[in-house]
């Protein structure tokens, strides 16, 4: 048995929102079981590809906001980690 562990977190700068609190890390952790290492690794690859693509789209949208003076990539931190682990 193998477990896919997926950790995704993001934080938004207080200057990018109406909430003037500190930067807050908002993590999500997901575990999914697989019967084989191959199936786990396949899911890992697909998830990483999807996250990379989403990051590219997010950066593009933030660059557009920065052009109109609303916010930019510096106001948001996005991080993720995807691992296959034996159970």
CSV table of N, CA and C in Angstrom, one decimal, residues 28-60:
chain,number,residue,atom,x,y,z
A,28,UNK,N,-3.5,23.1,3.4
A,28,UNK,CA,-4.4,22.0,3.2
A,28,UNK,C,-3.5,20.7,3.0
A,29,UNK,N,-3.9,19.7,3.7
A,29,UNK,CA,-3.1,18.4,3.6
A,29,UNK,C,-4.1,17.3,3.2
A,30,UNK,N,-3.8,16.5,2.2
A,30,UNK,CA,-4.6,15.5,1.7
A,30,UNK,C,-3.8,14.2,1.6
A,31,UNK,N,-4.4,13.1,2.0
A,31,UNK,CA,-3.8,11.8,1.9
A,31,UNK,C,-4.7,10.9,1.0
A,32,UNK,N,-4.1,10.2,0.1
A,32,UNK,CA,-4.9,9.2,-0.7
A,32,UNK,C,-4.1,7.9,-0.8
A,33,UNK,N,-4.8,6.8,-0.6
A,33,UNK,CA,-4.1,5.5,-0.6
A,33,UNK,C,-4.2,4.9,-2.0
A,34,UNK,N,-3.1,4.2,-2.4
A,34,UNK,CA,-3.0,3.5,-3.7
A,34,UNK,C,-2.5,2.1,-3.4
A,35,UNK,N,-2.9,1.2,-4.3
A,35,UNK,CA,-2.5,-0.2,-4.1
A,35,UNK,C,-1.1,-0.5,-4.6
A,36,UNK,N,-0.5,0.4,-5.4
A,36,UNK,CA,0.9,0.1,-5.9
A,36,UNK,C,1.6,1.5,-6.0
A,37,UNK,N,2.9,1.3,-6.0
A,37,UNK,CA,3.8,2.5,-6.1
A,37,UNK,C,3.6,3.1,-7.5
A,38,UNK,N,3.4,2.3,-8.6
A,38,UNK,CA,3.2,2.9,-9.9
A,38,UNK,C,2.0,3.8,-10.0
A,39,UNK,N,0.9,3.3,-9.4
A,39,UNK,CA,-0.3,4.1,-9.4
A,39,UNK,C,-0.2,5.4,-8.6
A,40,UNK,N,0.5,5.3,-7.5
A,40,UNK,CA,0.8,6.5,-6.7
A,40,UNK,C,1.7,7.5,-7.5
A,41,UNK,N,2.7,7.0,-8.1
A,41,UNK,CA,3.6,7.9,-8.8
A,41,UNK,C,2.9,8.5,-10.0
A,42,UNK,N,2.0,7.8,-10.7
A,42,UNK,CA,1.3,8.3,-11.8
A,42,UNK,C,0.4,9.5,-11.3
A,43,UNK,N,-0.3,9.3,-10.2
A,43,UNK,CA,-1.2,10.3,-9.6
A,43,UNK,C,-0.3,11.5,-9.2
A,44,UNK,N,0.8,11.3,-8.7
A,44,UNK,CA,1.7,12.4,-8.2
A,44,UNK,C,2.1,13.2,-9.4
A,45,UNK,N,2.5,12.6,-10.5
A,45,UNK,CA,2.9,13.3,-11.7
A,45,UNK,C,1.8,14.2,-12.2
A,46,UNK,N,0.6,13.6,-12.3
A,46,UNK,CA,-0.6,14.4,-12.8
A,46,UNK,C,-0.9,15.6,-11.9
A,47,UNK,N,-0.8,15.3,-10.6
A,47,UNK,CA,-1.1,16.4,-9.7
A,47,UNK,C,-0.1,17.5,-9.8
A,48,UNK,N,1.2,17.2,-9.8
A,48,UNK,CA,2.2,18.2,-10.0
A,48,UNK,C,2.1,19.0,-11.3
A,49,UNK,N,1.8,18.3,-12.4
A,49,UNK,CA,1.5,19.0,-13.6
A,49,UNK,C,0.4,20.0,-13.5
A,50,UNK,N,-0.7,19.6,-12.9
A,50,UNK,CA,-1.8,20.4,-12.7
A,50,UNK,C,-1.5,21.6,-11.8
A,51,UNK,N,-0.8,21.4,-10.8
A,51,UNK,CA,-0.4,22.5,-9.9
A,51,UNK,C,0.5,23.5,-10.6
A,52,UNK,N,1.5,23.0,-11.4
A,52,UNK,CA,2.3,23.9,-12.2
A,52,UNK,C,1.5,24.8,-13.1
A,53,UNK,N,0.6,24.1,-13.8
A,53,UNK,CA,-0.3,24.9,-14.8
A,53,UNK,C,-1.1,25.9,-14.1
A,54,UNK,N,-1.7,25.6,-12.9
A,54,UNK,CA,-2.5,26.5,-12.1
A,54,UNK,C,-1.6,27.7,-11.7
A,55,UNK,N,-0.4,27.4,-11.3
A,55,UNK,CA,0.6,28.4,-10.8
A,55,UNK,C,0.9,29.4,-11.9
A,56,UNK,N,1.0,28.9,-13.1
A,56,UNK,CA,1.3,29.7,-14.3
A,56,UNK,C,0.1,30.6,-14.6
A,57,UNK,N,-1.1,30.1,-14.5
A,57,UNK,CA,-2.3,30.9,-14.8
A,57,UNK,C,-2.4,32.0,-13.7
A,58,UNK,N,-2.1,31.6,-12.4
A,58,UNK,CA,-2.3,32.6,-11.3
A,58,UNK,C,-1.3,33.7,-11.5
A,59,UNK,N,0.0,33.4,-11.8
A,59,UNK,CA,1.0,34.4,-12.0
A,59,UNK,C,0.6,35.4,-13.1
A,60,UNK,N,0.0,34.8,-14.2
A,60,UNK,CA,-0.4,35.7,-15.3
A,60,UNK,C,-1.5,36.6,-14.8
